[in-house]
Amino acid sequence: MVGNLLLVVFFVQIPFVFCLTYRPVVLMHGITSTASAMEDIARWVRSLYPDIYVVSIEIGNGKVDSYLLPLDVQVEKFCEAINSNPRLREG
């Protein structure tokens, strides 16, 4: 019984042991908000995972564009921001 439990714990821990770097986290604010409003969440993620790369994407001019820009334009700008960031290229 104890051997089986240790085996399970061992196999559950394997992905964490061999993962030397974290994947980046991309945050996107909602309507009537801004990228800077996501800083508390970004700080929280960084506190849980030191050395992780966290970026909050700003689309257009913040609050106003969050509800005036058509959604397809916002998605296009979001993709452009991600694709132009070299730290997001590997995943």
Coordinates of C-alpha atoms in Angstrom, one line a residue:
M1 CA 0.0 0.0 0.0
V2 CA 2.7 2.5 1.0
G3 CA 4.8 1.4 -2.0
N4 CA 1.8 2.1 -4.4
L5 CA 1.3 5.6 -2.8
L6 CA 5.0 6.4 -3.2
L7 CA 4.9 5.3 -6.8
V8 CA 1.9 7.5 -7.5
V9 CA 3.6 10.5 -5.8
F10 CA 6.7 9.8 -7.8
F11 CA 4.9 9.8 -11.2
V12 CA 2.8 12.8 -10.3
Q13 CA 6.0 14.8 -9.5
I14 CA 7.9 13.8 -12.6
P15 CA 6.5 16.6 -14.9
F16 CA 7.4 19.2 -12.2
V17 CA 10.9 17.9 -11.7
F18 CA 11.8 18.0 -15.4
C19 CA 10.0 21.3 -16.2
L20 CA 12.8 23.8 -15.7
T21 CA 11.0 26.8 -17.1
Y22 CA 7.4 27.9 -16.9
R23 CA 5.3 28.7 -20.0
P24 CA 4.5 32.4 -20.3
V25 CA 1.2 33.8 -19.1
V26 CA -0.7 36.2 -21.3
L27 CA -3.5 38.3 -19.6
M28 CA -6.2 40.1 -21.5
H29 CA -8.5 42.7 -19.8
G30 CA -12.2 42.8 -20.3
I31 CA -14.5 45.5 -21.5
T32 CA -14.1 49.0 -20.0
S33 CA -10.7 48.0 -18.5
T34 CA -7.0 48.4 -19.2
A35 CA -3.9 46.3 -19.3
S36 CA -2.7 48.0 -16.1
A37 CA -5.8 46.9 -14.3
M38 CA -4.5 43.3 -14.6
E39 CA -1.3 44.1 -12.7
D40 CA -2.7 42.6 -9.4
I41 CA -3.3 39.3 -11.1
A42 CA 0.1 39.4 -12.8
R43 CA 1.8 40.1 -9.4
W44 CA -0.2 37.2 -7.9
V45 CA 0.9 34.8 -10.6
R46 CA 4.6 36.0 -10.3
S47 CA 4.4 35.4 -6.5
L48 CA 3.3 31.8 -7.1
Y49 CA 5.8 31.1 -9.9
P50 CA 9.0 33.1 -9.5
D51 CA 10.8 33.8 -12.8
I52 CA 7.6 33.3 -14.9
Y53 CA 7.0 35.7 -17.7
V54 CA 3.6 37.5 -17.4
V55 CA 2.4 40.1 -19.8
S56 CA -0.9 42.0 -20.0
I57 CA -1.8 42.9 -23.5
E58 CA -3.3 46.3 -24.2
I59 CA -5.5 46.6 -27.2
G60 CA -5.9 50.0 -28.7
N61 CA -6.3 52.9 -26.2
G62 CA -7.6 51.0 -23.2
K63 CA -11.1 51.5 -21.9
V64 CA -12.6 53.3 -24.9
D65 CA -11.3 50.9 -27.5
S66 CA -12.4 47.9 -25.4
Y67 CA -16.0 48.6 -26.3
L68 CA -15.7 50.7 -29.5
L69 CA -13.3 48.6 -31.5
P70 CA -15.1 45.7 -33.3
L71 CA -14.2 42.4 -31.7
D72 CA -12.5 41.0 -34.8
V73 CA -10.2 44.0 -34.8
Q74 CA -9.4 43.4 -31.1
V75 CA -8.6 39.8 -31.8
E76 CA -6.4 40.7 -34.7
K77 CA -4.5 43.3 -32.6
F78 CA -4.2 40.7 -29.8
C79 CA -2.6 38.2 -32.1
E80 CA -0.3 40.8 -33.5
A81 CA 0.9 41.7 -30.0
I82 CA 1.5 38.1 -29.1
N83 CA 3.3 37.3 -32.4
S84 CA 5.5 40.4 -32.1
N85 CA 6.7 39.5 -28.6
P86 CA 9.9 37.4 -28.8
R87 CA 9.3 36.0 -25.3
L88 CA 6.1 34.4 -26.5
R89 CA 7.5 32.6 -29.5
E90 CA 8.4 29.3 -27.8
G91 CA 5.0 28.7 -26.1

